[in-house]
Amino acid sequence: MIKQRISTPVQNLLIQEKENVHPPVVGIILDHRFCDITTEVNTYRSLHLIDMSSKVGTDIYRKSVIFLFLAAMHQLFPQIKMIVEYSVKNGIYCRSLPPYFFNQAKLARIEQVMRQFVADKVDFIHVQGEVYNCAGYEDNLHTVLVDNAAKLTDFSLEVYLEGVLIGTPSQRRTQITQATRVSNVQKLEKLFFEAEQWAGIISCSYVQDLNHYVQNGEIGEIIRVSEALHEKKVADIADRIVHNPHHPRVIFIAGPSSSGKTTFAQRLRIQLLVNGLKPISLSTDDYFLEREDTPLTPEGEYDFEAFESIDRHLLTRNISDLLDGKAVHLPKYNFITGKKEWQKEALSIADNQPIIIEGLHGLNPALTGLLPADKIYKIYVSALTQLNIDAHSNISTTQVRLLRRIVRDYQFRASSALKTIRQWPDVRKGEDKYIFPFQENADVMFNSALIYELAVLGKYAHPILKKISPRLPEYAISSELLKFIKLFSFLSNEEDIPNNSILREFIGKSCFSL
C-alpha cells in the first residue's frame, strides 16, 4: 500500500516510488474498489497495487490483451466482427462473424500490429465508465484495463477450431513468463462448443437476449427447454453406463465447487433406476482423516480441499469389499467432532447395484488407480455458462460458481457472503491443484449451467452482497459482483423452475435431500 494526499494519477506515484519496475502494475484497489492506474487520487483510506501475482491481475492482463487484439483486428480487418467466446486453460477462444479463415500467416500479421502497439507504448485511454481507446479503437470490455500497451509483452496467437486462441500468462508470484499454450482439453472443448451452439439455437447468446425474454414474460419457455436439455443429457449418460460392455460398478462424479454435483448425482440415480439398476450412494466427505491427521494450509488452517485429507485406502478397501459381495460397516464423518462414526448395520450390494461416489477427487488417478479400471465410470460436472455479456465480453464460469456458492452458503449453511468470498481463493487453489488437472480423465462431461440462472441468482445474491461494508477489503469483489448482476433483469416468478433443477440446490425448494 502507498500513501498519498495530493490529487495525481496513480502511475505518477508508481514512478516516484519505483513501484512499476517488475512485475508491472496492471491496476489498483482504491478504497476497496477496482480502478485503473490513470485514476486521479486524492485522500483515501487504502490503495493497493494489483500485479500478476494475483488472479485479479491475470484477469486484467488477459482482458487487456483481448482489447489489444481487437484494436489490431480493427486496423487490419475492420469488416470482420470478432466474438470473444470462452476460456480454455490460459487462453481465450475467439471466432469471427461472418466466418473468416485464419491461418498462421494472417495471425502473424495481426501479432505484428499488436507487437508494434507494445513497442510504441500506445496508451489505453480511459474514455468514460469502462470504455477505453487504443489507437482510435474504442470498446467496453466491462472491466478495468492496463494503462499502456507496453505492459502486454507476453501473449500468443494460434489457429484454434474455427477461430483464434489468444494465449496469456497464468498467475505468477514474481514475474510474467511466456504465455502458456493450450494443453489437451478435447472433452472440455466439445462441451463449450455444444453450449455455444445451443445458445445460438434458442436465440439467447447475450445478456440482452435473456433480459428480453424476462421482460416480455417469455422466460418460461427458455426455462423448460433448458431443464429438458439437462434431463436429456443425464438420461444419455445413464444409458451409456447401462450399455457399457464392461458393466461399470463404480461411478465417480467430480467437479469444482458449486458445479451442482450433488443434484446431478441424485438425478443420475433416478435415471439408473429407470434402467432397472438400484444404485447406492457414497460420499468422499465421509472418508476424511481424523481431525488431528488432517493436513494444514500454509496459514495453519485445516485443508479439507487437499487430496491428502481423504483416507483413500479405507475408501477403496470399502469399495473393493462391496464389489466382492462382502458386508461393510461404512463410516459417517462427524464434522463437529472431527471423527468418523461407524454405521451399526453392515451394507452389502447385489450385482445390479452400482456405487455412485460424489466428491472433489473422483478423477484423481491416485484414487481411481487403486480400483479395477474396467469397473469404473468417471463423470466430470462443471457449470460452463452459455451466455456472454456481449460480443466482446464473455462471462466467467468461475464468477457464476461464486454466485451460486454465495447464495447456497447463505441459504443453507448460515454463512455470510463475506465469509464465502474470503474462503474463495483457497477453494480456487484447491481446484487448480486437485480437480482441473484431471478433468480430461473423465469418460463423460456434464454441463450444469442453465442459461437463465443468472436472472435468478442475481435476485438472491444482491441483498446478500449489499451487506458487505465498503470499509472491508472484500468489498472490491462484492462491488464487482453487484455491478455484474445489475446487467440482468431479475426473474420474479419461479414457478417454472422444477423442484429437481440443479438451480434448486442453491436457491432452495429442491425435491432432493441435499
Coordinates of C-alpha atoms in Angstrom, one line a residue:
M1 CA 0.0 0.0 0.0
I2 CA 1.2 3.5 -0.8
K3 CA 0.2 6.8 0.8
Q4 CA -0.8 9.9 -1.0
R5 CA -2.8 13.0 -0.2
I6 CA -2.3 15.2 -3.3
S7 CA -4.5 14.7 -6.3
T8 CA -2.5 13.0 -9.0
P9 CA -2.8 9.9 -11.3
V10 CA -1.6 6.7 -9.6
Q11 CA 1.0 6.0 -12.3
N12 CA 2.9 9.2 -11.2
L13 CA 3.1 7.7 -7.8
L14 CA 4.5 4.5 -9.2
I15 CA 7.2 6.4 -11.0
Q16 CA 8.0 8.4 -7.8
E17 CA 8.2 5.3 -5.6
K18 CA 9.7 3.0 -8.3
E19 CA 6.7 0.6 -7.8
N20 CA 6.5 0.0 -11.5
V21 CA 9.7 -1.9 -12.1
H22 CA 8.7 -5.5 -12.1
P23 CA 6.2 -7.2 -12.2
P24 CA 4.2 -4.4 -13.8
V25 CA 1.2 -3.0 -12.0
V26 CA -1.9 -3.6 -14.0
G27 CA -4.5 -2.0 -11.8
I28 CA -5.2 -0.7 -8.3
I29 CA -7.7 -1.3 -5.5
L30 CA -8.6 2.2 -4.3
D31 CA -10.7 2.2 -1.1
H32 CA -11.7 -1.4 -1.9
R33 CA -12.7 -0.6 -5.5
F34 CA -11.0 -1.8 -8.6
C35 CA -9.6 1.1 -10.7
D36 CA -7.0 1.5 -13.5
I37 CA -3.8 3.4 -12.6
T38 CA -4.8 6.5 -14.5
T39 CA -7.3 7.2 -11.8
E40 CA -6.9 10.5 -10.1
V41 CA -6.4 10.0 -6.3
N42 CA -6.8 12.5 -3.5
T43 CA -7.2 11.5 0.1
Y44 CA -8.1 7.9 0.7
R45 CA -8.1 5.1 3.3
S46 CA -6.3 2.4 1.3
L47 CA -4.6 1.9 -2.0
H48 CA -3.3 -1.5 -3.1
L49 CA -1.4 -2.3 -6.3
I50 CA -2.5 -5.2 -8.5
D51 CA 0.1 -7.2 -10.4
M52 CA 0.4 -10.6 -12.0
S53 CA 0.8 -12.4 -8.6
S54 CA -3.0 -12.3 -8.1
K55 CA -5.9 -13.9 -10.0
V56 CA -7.4 -10.4 -10.4
G57 CA -4.2 -9.2 -12.1
T58 CA -4.1 -12.1 -14.6
D59 CA -7.7 -11.4 -15.5
I60 CA -7.0 -7.7 -16.1
Y61 CA -4.0 -8.6 -18.2
R62 CA -6.0 -11.1 -20.2
K63 CA -8.8 -8.7 -20.9
S64 CA -6.2 -6.0 -21.9
V65 CA -4.6 -8.4 -24.4
I66 CA -8.0 -9.1 -25.9
F67 CA -8.5 -5.4 -26.3
L68 CA -5.1 -5.1 -27.9
F69 CA -6.1 -8.0 -30.3
L70 CA -9.4 -6.3 -31.2
A71 CA -7.6 -3.0 -31.8
A72 CA -5.2 -4.8 -34.2
M73 CA -8.1 -6.5 -35.9
H74 CA -9.9 -3.2 -36.3
Q75 CA -6.8 -1.7 -38.0
L76 CA -6.2 -4.7 -40.4
F77 CA -9.7 -6.1 -41.0
P78 CA -12.3 -3.6 -39.9
Q79 CA -15.0 -5.5 -41.8
I80 CA -14.6 -8.6 -39.6
K81 CA -16.6 -8.8 -36.3
M82 CA -14.9 -10.9 -33.6
I83 CA -16.8 -12.8 -31.0
V84 CA -15.0 -13.5 -27.7
E85 CA -16.3 -16.9 -26.6
Y86 CA -14.7 -18.7 -23.7
S87 CA -11.6 -19.6 -21.7
V88 CA -9.5 -22.6 -22.5
K89 CA -6.7 -23.2 -20.0
N90 CA -4.6 -20.0 -20.2
G91 CA -6.2 -18.7 -23.4
I92 CA -9.4 -17.2 -24.8
Y93 CA -11.1 -18.6 -27.8
C94 CA -12.4 -16.0 -30.4
R95 CA -14.2 -16.6 -33.6
S96 CA -15.3 -14.3 -36.4
L97 CA -18.7 -13.3 -37.8
P98 CA -19.0 -13.9 -40.7
P99 CA -16.7 -16.9 -40.6
Y100 CA -13.2 -16.0 -41.6
F101 CA -10.4 -18.4 -42.5
F102 CA -7.5 -17.7 -40.1
N103 CA -4.1 -19.2 -40.8
Q104 CA -0.6 -18.7 -39.3
A105 CA 0.3 -16.1 -41.9
K106 CA -2.7 -13.9 -41.1
L107 CA -2.1 -14.4 -37.4
A108 CA 1.5 -13.3 -37.9
R109 CA 0.2 -10.0 -39.4
I110 CA -2.2 -9.4 -36.5
E111 CA 0.5 -10.2 -34.0
Q112 CA 2.9 -7.8 -35.7
V113 CA 0.5 -5.0 -35.3
M114 CA -0.1 -5.9 -31.6
R115 CA 3.7 -6.0 -31.0
Q116 CA 4.1 -2.6 -32.7
F117 CA 1.5 -1.2 -30.3
V118 CA 3.5 -2.6 -27.5
A119 CA 6.8 -1.3 -28.9
D120 CA 5.2 2.2 -29.5
K121 CA 3.9 2.2 -25.9
V122 CA 0.4 3.1 -27.1
D123 CA -1.8 4.3 -24.3
F124 CA -5.1 2.7 -23.4
I125 CA -7.0 5.9 -22.8
H126 CA -9.8 5.6 -20.3
V127 CA -12.7 7.4 -22.0
Q128 CA -15.5 7.0 -19.5
G129 CA -17.0 4.3 -17.4
E130 CA -15.3 1.1 -18.7
V131 CA -14.8 2.4 -22.3
Y132 CA -11.2 2.5 -23.4
N133 CA -9.5 3.8 -26.6
C134 CA -6.4 2.2 -28.2
A135 CA -5.1 3.8 -31.4
G136 CA -8.5 5.0 -32.4
Y137 CA -10.4 1.8 -31.5
E138 CA -12.9 2.2 -28.7
D139 CA -14.7 -0.6 -26.8
N140 CA -16.2 -1.6 -23.4
L141 CA -14.9 -4.9 -22.1
H142 CA -16.8 -4.4 -18.8
T143 CA -13.6 -4.3 -16.7
V144 CA -10.5 -2.3 -15.8
L145 CA -7.7 -2.4 -18.3
V146 CA -4.0 -1.6 -18.2
D147 CA -2.9 2.0 -18.9
N148 CA -0.4 1.2 -21.7
A149 CA 0.2 -1.5 -24.3
A150 CA 3.9 -1.6 -23.3
K151 CA 2.9 -3.8 -20.3
L152 CA 1.5 -6.5 -22.6
T153 CA 4.7 -8.2 -23.7
D154 CA 3.6 -11.8 -23.2
F155 CA 0.9 -13.3 -25.4
S156 CA 0.5 -15.8 -28.2
L157 CA -1.9 -16.3 -31.1
E158 CA -2.7 -19.6 -32.7
V159 CA -5.3 -21.1 -35.0
Y160 CA -7.8 -22.9 -32.9
L161 CA -11.1 -24.6 -34.0
E162 CA -12.8 -22.1 -36.3
G163 CA -11.0 -19.0 -35.0
V164 CA -8.1 -17.8 -32.8
L165 CA -6.8 -18.8 -29.4
I166 CA -5.3 -15.8 -27.6
G167 CA -2.8 -17.2 -25.0
T168 CA -1.9 -15.2 -21.9
P169 CA 0.3 -15.9 -18.8
S170 CA -1.1 -17.7 -15.8
Q171 CA -0.8 -16.4 -12.3
R172 CA 2.9 -15.9 -11.3
R173 CA 4.4 -15.0 -7.9
T174 CA 7.3 -12.9 -9.2
Q175 CA 7.3 -12.2 -12.8
I176 CA 5.4 -12.8 -16.1
T177 CA 6.7 -15.7 -18.1
Q178 CA 5.9 -16.8 -21.6
A179 CA 2.3 -17.2 -22.5
T180 CA 1.2 -20.9 -21.9
R181 CA -0.1 -22.6 -24.9
V182 CA -3.3 -24.7 -24.6
S183 CA -2.9 -28.3 -23.5
N184 CA -5.1 -31.2 -24.4
V185 CA -8.7 -30.3 -23.5
Q186 CA -10.7 -32.0 -26.2
K187 CA -13.6 -33.1 -24.0
L188 CA -14.0 -29.8 -22.3
E189 CA -13.6 -28.1 -25.7
K190 CA -16.5 -30.1 -27.0
L191 CA -18.6 -29.2 -24.0
F192 CA -18.0 -25.5 -24.6
F193 CA -18.8 -25.8 -28.3
E194 CA -22.1 -27.6 -27.5
A195 CA -23.1 -24.8 -25.1
E196 CA -22.3 -22.1 -27.6
Q197 CA -24.2 -23.9 -30.4
W198 CA -27.2 -24.5 -28.1
A199 CA -27.4 -20.8 -27.0
G200 CA -27.5 -19.9 -30.7
I201 CA -30.3 -22.3 -31.4
I202 CA -32.6 -20.8 -28.8
S203 CA -31.5 -17.3 -29.7
C204 CA -30.2 -16.5 -26.3
S205 CA -26.5 -15.8 -26.7
Y206 CA -26.2 -12.5 -24.8
V207 CA -27.5 -10.9 -21.7
Q208 CA -29.7 -8.6 -23.7
D209 CA -31.4 -11.7 -25.2
L210 CA -32.1 -13.1 -21.8
N211 CA -33.4 -9.8 -20.5
H212 CA -35.8 -9.6 -23.5
Y213 CA -37.3 -13.0 -22.5
V214 CA -37.7 -12.0 -18.9
Q215 CA -39.1 -8.5 -19.6
N216 CA -41.6 -9.8 -22.1
G217 CA -42.8 -12.7 -20.0
E218 CA -41.4 -15.3 -22.4
I219 CA -38.8 -16.8 -20.0
G220 CA -41.0 -19.8 -19.1
E221 CA -40.2 -21.5 -22.4
I222 CA -36.4 -20.9 -22.0
I223 CA -36.6 -22.5 -18.5
R224 CA -38.5 -25.5 -19.8
V225 CA -36.2 -26.1 -22.7
S226 CA -33.1 -25.6 -20.6
E227 CA -34.3 -28.1 -18.0
A228 CA -35.3 -30.5 -20.7
L229 CA -31.8 -30.4 -22.1
H230 CA -30.4 -31.2 -18.7
E231 CA -32.8 -34.2 -18.3
K232 CA -31.9 -35.5 -21.8
K233 CA -28.1 -35.2 -21.0
V234 CA -28.5 -37.0 -17.7
A235 CA -30.6 -39.8 -19.3
D236 CA -28.0 -40.1 -22.1
I237 CA -25.2 -40.6 -19.5
A238 CA -27.3 -43.2 -17.7
D239 CA -27.8 -45.0 -21.0
R240 CA -24.1 -45.0 -21.6
I241 CA -23.4 -46.6 -18.2
V242 CA -26.1 -49.2 -18.6
H243 CA -25.0 -50.2 -22.1
N244 CA -21.2 -50.1 -21.4
P245 CA -19.8 -53.5 -22.3
H246 CA -17.6 -53.5 -19.2
H247 CA -20.7 -53.0 -16.9
P248 CA -19.1 -50.4 -14.6
R249 CA -19.9 -50.9 -11.0
V250 CA -18.4 -47.7 -9.5
I251 CA -19.5 -44.2 -10.8
F252 CA -17.3 -41.3 -9.7
I253 CA -18.7 -37.8 -10.0
A254 CA -16.3 -34.9 -9.6
G255 CA -16.1 -31.3 -10.4
P256 CA -15.3 -27.9 -8.9
S257 CA -17.2 -26.1 -6.1
S258 CA -20.8 -25.3 -6.8
S259 CA -21.0 -27.1 -10.0
G260 CA -24.1 -29.0 -9.0
K261 CA -22.6 -32.4 -8.4
T262 CA -25.0 -33.3 -5.6
T263 CA -28.2 -32.7 -7.6
F264 CA -26.6 -34.3 -10.7
A265 CA -25.8 -37.4 -8.7
Q266 CA -29.4 -37.6 -7.5
R267 CA -30.8 -37.2 -11.0
L268 CA -28.4 -39.8 -12.4
R269 CA -29.5 -42.2 -9.6
I270 CA -33.1 -41.8 -10.8
Q271 CA -32.2 -42.4 -14.4
L272 CA -30.3 -45.6 -13.4
L273 CA -33.4 -46.7 -11.5
V274 CA -35.4 -46.2 -14.7
N275 CA -33.0 -48.6 -16.4
G276 CA -33.5 -51.3 -13.8
L277 CA -30.5 -50.7 -11.6
K278 CA -30.6 -49.9 -7.9
P279 CA -27.6 -47.7 -7.1
I280 CA -26.3 -46.8 -3.7
S281 CA -24.5 -43.6 -2.8
L282 CA -21.2 -42.9 -1.0
S283 CA -19.6 -39.5 -0.3
T284 CA -15.8 -38.9 -0.1
D285 CA -16.7 -36.4 2.6
D286 CA -17.3 -39.4 4.9
Y287 CA -13.7 -40.5 4.4
F288 CA -11.9 -37.5 5.8
L289 CA -9.0 -38.4 8.0
E290 CA -9.4 -37.8 11.7
R291 CA -9.2 -34.1 12.5
E292 CA -5.7 -34.4 14.1
D293 CA -4.4 -36.1 11.0
T294 CA -5.8 -33.6 8.5
P295 CA -3.2 -31.6 6.6
L296 CA -2.9 -27.9 7.2
T297 CA -2.7 -25.0 4.8
P298 CA 0.4 -22.7 4.9
E299 CA -1.8 -20.4 7.1
G300 CA -2.3 -23.2 9.6
E301 CA -5.9 -23.9 8.7
Y302 CA -7.3 -27.5 8.1
D303 CA -7.0 -28.2 4.4
F304 CA -10.2 -30.1 3.5
E305 CA -9.6 -29.4 -0.2
A306 CA -6.3 -31.4 -0.2
F307 CA -6.3 -34.9 -1.6
E308 CA -4.2 -36.0 1.3
S309 CA -7.2 -35.2 3.7
I310 CA -9.0 -38.2 2.3
D311 CA -8.4 -41.7 3.7
R312 CA -8.3 -43.1 0.2
H313 CA -7.1 -46.6 1.4
L314 CA -10.2 -47.0 3.6
L315 CA -12.4 -45.8 0.8
T316 CA -11.0 -48.1 -1.9
R317 CA -11.0 -51.0 0.6
N318 CA -14.7 -50.5 1.4
I319 CA -15.5 -50.3 -2.4
S320 CA -13.5 -53.4 -3.2
D321 CA -15.2 -55.4 -0.4
L322 CA -18.6 -54.3 -1.6
L323 CA -17.8 -55.3 -5.1
D324 CA -16.7 -58.7 -3.8
G325 CA -20.0 -59.2 -2.1
K326 CA -18.9 -58.6 1.4
A327 CA -20.9 -56.8 4.1
V328 CA -19.2 -53.5 5.1
H329 CA -19.7 -51.1 8.0
L330 CA -19.5 -47.7 6.4
P331 CA -18.3 -44.5 8.1
K332 CA -20.1 -41.2 8.6
Y333 CA -17.9 -38.3 9.2
N334 CA -18.9 -36.0 12.1
F335 CA -17.7 -32.5 11.2
I336 CA -18.3 -31.3 14.8
T337 CA -16.0 -33.8 16.5
G338 CA -13.7 -34.3 13.5
K339 CA -14.0 -38.1 13.7
K340 CA -15.6 -41.0 11.8
E341 CA -18.7 -42.7 13.2
W342 CA -19.5 -46.2 12.1
Q343 CA -22.9 -47.2 10.9
K344 CA -24.3 -50.0 13.0
E345 CA -25.8 -52.0 10.1
A346 CA -23.4 -53.5 7.6
L347 CA -24.2 -52.9 3.9
S348 CA -23.8 -55.4 1.1
I349 CA -24.8 -54.9 -2.5
A350 CA -26.1 -57.0 -5.4
D351 CA -24.8 -57.1 -9.0
N352 CA -27.4 -54.6 -10.1
Q353 CA -26.4 -52.0 -7.5
P354 CA -23.7 -49.7 -8.8
I355 CA -22.0 -47.4 -6.4
I356 CA -22.3 -43.6 -7.0
I357 CA -19.5 -41.6 -5.3
E358 CA -19.7 -37.8 -5.4
G359 CA -16.7 -35.7 -4.3
L360 CA -13.8 -33.5 -5.3
H361 CA -11.3 -36.2 -6.1
G362 CA -13.2 -38.7 -8.2
L363 CA -11.0 -38.2 -11.3
N364 CA -7.7 -38.3 -9.5
P365 CA -5.7 -41.4 -10.7
A366 CA -4.2 -41.7 -7.2
L367 CA -7.7 -42.7 -6.1
T368 CA -9.2 -44.4 -9.1
G369 CA -6.0 -46.2 -9.8
L370 CA -6.5 -48.3 -6.7
L371 CA -9.6 -49.9 -8.2
P372 CA -10.2 -52.1 -11.3
A373 CA -10.1 -49.8 -14.3
D374 CA -12.9 -51.6 -16.2
K375 CA -15.3 -51.3 -13.3
I376 CA -15.0 -47.5 -13.0
Y377 CA -17.0 -44.8 -14.9
K378 CA -15.9 -41.2 -14.3
I379 CA -18.1 -38.1 -14.8
Y380 CA -16.9 -34.5 -14.7
V381 CA -19.5 -31.9 -13.8
S382 CA -19.0 -28.1 -14.3
A383 CA -21.0 -25.0 -14.9
L384 CA -19.9 -23.7 -18.3
T385 CA -22.2 -20.8 -19.0
Q386 CA -23.6 -20.5 -22.5
L387 CA -24.2 -16.8 -22.1
N388 CA -22.0 -13.8 -22.9
I389 CA -22.4 -10.2 -21.8
D390 CA -21.9 -9.1 -25.4
A391 CA -19.8 -10.0 -28.4
H392 CA -16.5 -8.9 -26.7
S393 CA -17.2 -9.8 -23.1
N394 CA -17.6 -13.4 -22.0
I395 CA -19.0 -14.4 -18.6
S396 CA -16.5 -16.2 -16.4
T397 CA -17.6 -19.7 -15.3
T398 CA -15.8 -19.0 -12.0
Q399 CA -17.9 -15.9 -11.4
V400 CA -21.1 -17.9 -11.9
R401 CA -20.0 -20.6 -9.5
L402 CA -19.0 -18.0 -6.9
L403 CA -22.5 -16.5 -7.1
R404 CA -24.0 -20.0 -6.7
R405 CA -21.9 -20.6 -3.6
I406 CA -22.7 -17.2 -2.1
V407 CA -26.4 -17.9 -2.4
R408 CA -26.2 -21.5 -1.2
D409 CA -24.0 -20.8 1.8
Y410 CA -26.3 -18.0 2.9
Q411 CA -29.4 -20.0 2.4
F412 CA -28.4 -23.4 3.9
R413 CA -25.1 -23.0 5.8
A414 CA -25.6 -19.8 7.8
S415 CA -22.6 -18.3 6.1
S416 CA -22.3 -14.7 5.0
A417 CA -21.2 -13.5 1.6
L418 CA -18.2 -12.0 3.4
K419 CA -17.1 -15.4 4.7
T420 CA -17.7 -17.1 1.3
I421 CA -15.6 -14.5 -0.6
R422 CA -12.8 -14.8 2.0
Q423 CA -12.7 -18.6 1.5
W424 CA -13.0 -18.5 -2.3
P425 CA -9.2 -18.0 -3.1
D426 CA -8.4 -21.2 -1.1
V427 CA -11.2 -23.0 -2.8
R428 CA -9.8 -21.9 -6.2
K429 CA -6.3 -23.0 -5.3
G430 CA -7.6 -26.5 -4.4
E431 CA -9.5 -26.7 -7.7
D432 CA -6.4 -25.7 -9.7
K433 CA -4.3 -28.4 -7.9
Y434 CA -6.7 -31.3 -7.3
I435 CA -9.5 -31.0 -9.9
F436 CA -8.8 -29.2 -13.2
P437 CA -5.6 -31.2 -14.0
F438 CA -7.6 -34.4 -14.1
Q439 CA -10.8 -33.2 -15.9
E440 CA -9.8 -34.9 -19.1
N441 CA -9.7 -38.3 -17.3
A442 CA -13.5 -38.3 -17.3
D443 CA -15.4 -40.7 -19.5
V444 CA -18.1 -38.1 -20.0
M445 CA -18.7 -34.4 -19.0
F446 CA -21.9 -32.8 -18.0
N447 CA -22.5 -29.0 -18.2
S448 CA -24.6 -28.0 -15.3
A449 CA -25.1 -24.3 -16.4
L450 CA -28.6 -23.1 -17.0
I451 CA -28.8 -20.2 -19.5
Y452 CA -31.5 -18.5 -17.4
E453 CA -29.9 -18.9 -13.9
L454 CA -28.2 -15.5 -13.5
A455 CA -31.7 -13.9 -13.8
V456 CA -32.5 -15.9 -10.6
L457 CA -29.2 -16.0 -8.8
G458 CA -28.8 -12.2 -9.1
K459 CA -32.1 -11.6 -7.3
Y460 CA -30.9 -13.7 -4.3
A461 CA -27.3 -12.5 -4.3
H462 CA -28.0 -8.8 -4.5
P463 CA -29.2 -8.2 -0.9
I464 CA -26.6 -10.6 0.5
L465 CA -23.7 -8.8 -1.2
K466 CA -25.1 -5.4 -0.1
K467 CA -24.3 -6.4 3.5
I468 CA -20.5 -6.2 2.9
S469 CA -19.2 -2.9 4.2
P470 CA -17.2 -0.6 1.9
R471 CA -14.6 -0.5 4.6
L472 CA -13.7 -4.2 4.1
P473 CA -11.2 -5.5 1.5
E474 CA -13.8 -8.0 0.3
Y475 CA -15.9 -5.0 -0.9
A476 CA -13.8 -4.9 -4.1
I477 CA -15.1 -8.3 -5.1
S478 CA -18.7 -7.7 -3.8
S479 CA -19.0 -4.4 -5.7
E480 CA -17.8 -6.1 -8.9
L481 CA -20.4 -8.9 -8.5
L482 CA -23.1 -6.3 -7.8
K483 CA -22.1 -4.4 -10.9
F484 CA -22.3 -7.7 -12.9
I485 CA -25.7 -8.8 -11.6
K486 CA -27.2 -5.4 -12.3
L487 CA -26.8 -6.2 -16.0
F488 CA -29.6 -8.7 -15.6
S489 CA -33.4 -8.4 -15.4
F490 CA -34.4 -10.5 -12.4
L491 CA -37.0 -13.3 -12.7
S492 CA -39.8 -12.6 -10.3
N493 CA -41.9 -15.8 -10.8
E494 CA -40.0 -19.0 -10.1
E495 CA -43.0 -21.4 -10.7
D496 CA -41.5 -22.7 -13.9
I497 CA -38.3 -23.8 -12.2
P498 CA -38.8 -27.6 -11.5
N499 CA -38.0 -28.9 -8.0
N500 CA -35.4 -31.3 -9.4
S501 CA -33.5 -28.5 -11.1
I502 CA -29.8 -28.1 -10.3
L503 CA -30.6 -24.4 -9.6
R504 CA -32.8 -25.6 -6.6
E505 CA -29.6 -26.9 -5.0
F506 CA -28.6 -23.2 -4.5
I507 CA -31.9 -21.3 -4.1
G508 CA -33.9 -23.9 -2.3
K509 CA -37.1 -26.0 -2.6
S510 CA -35.3 -29.0 -4.1
C511 CA -37.1 -32.3 -4.0
F512 CA -33.9 -34.0 -3.1
S513 CA -32.3 -34.3 0.4
L514 CA -29.1 -32.3 -0.3

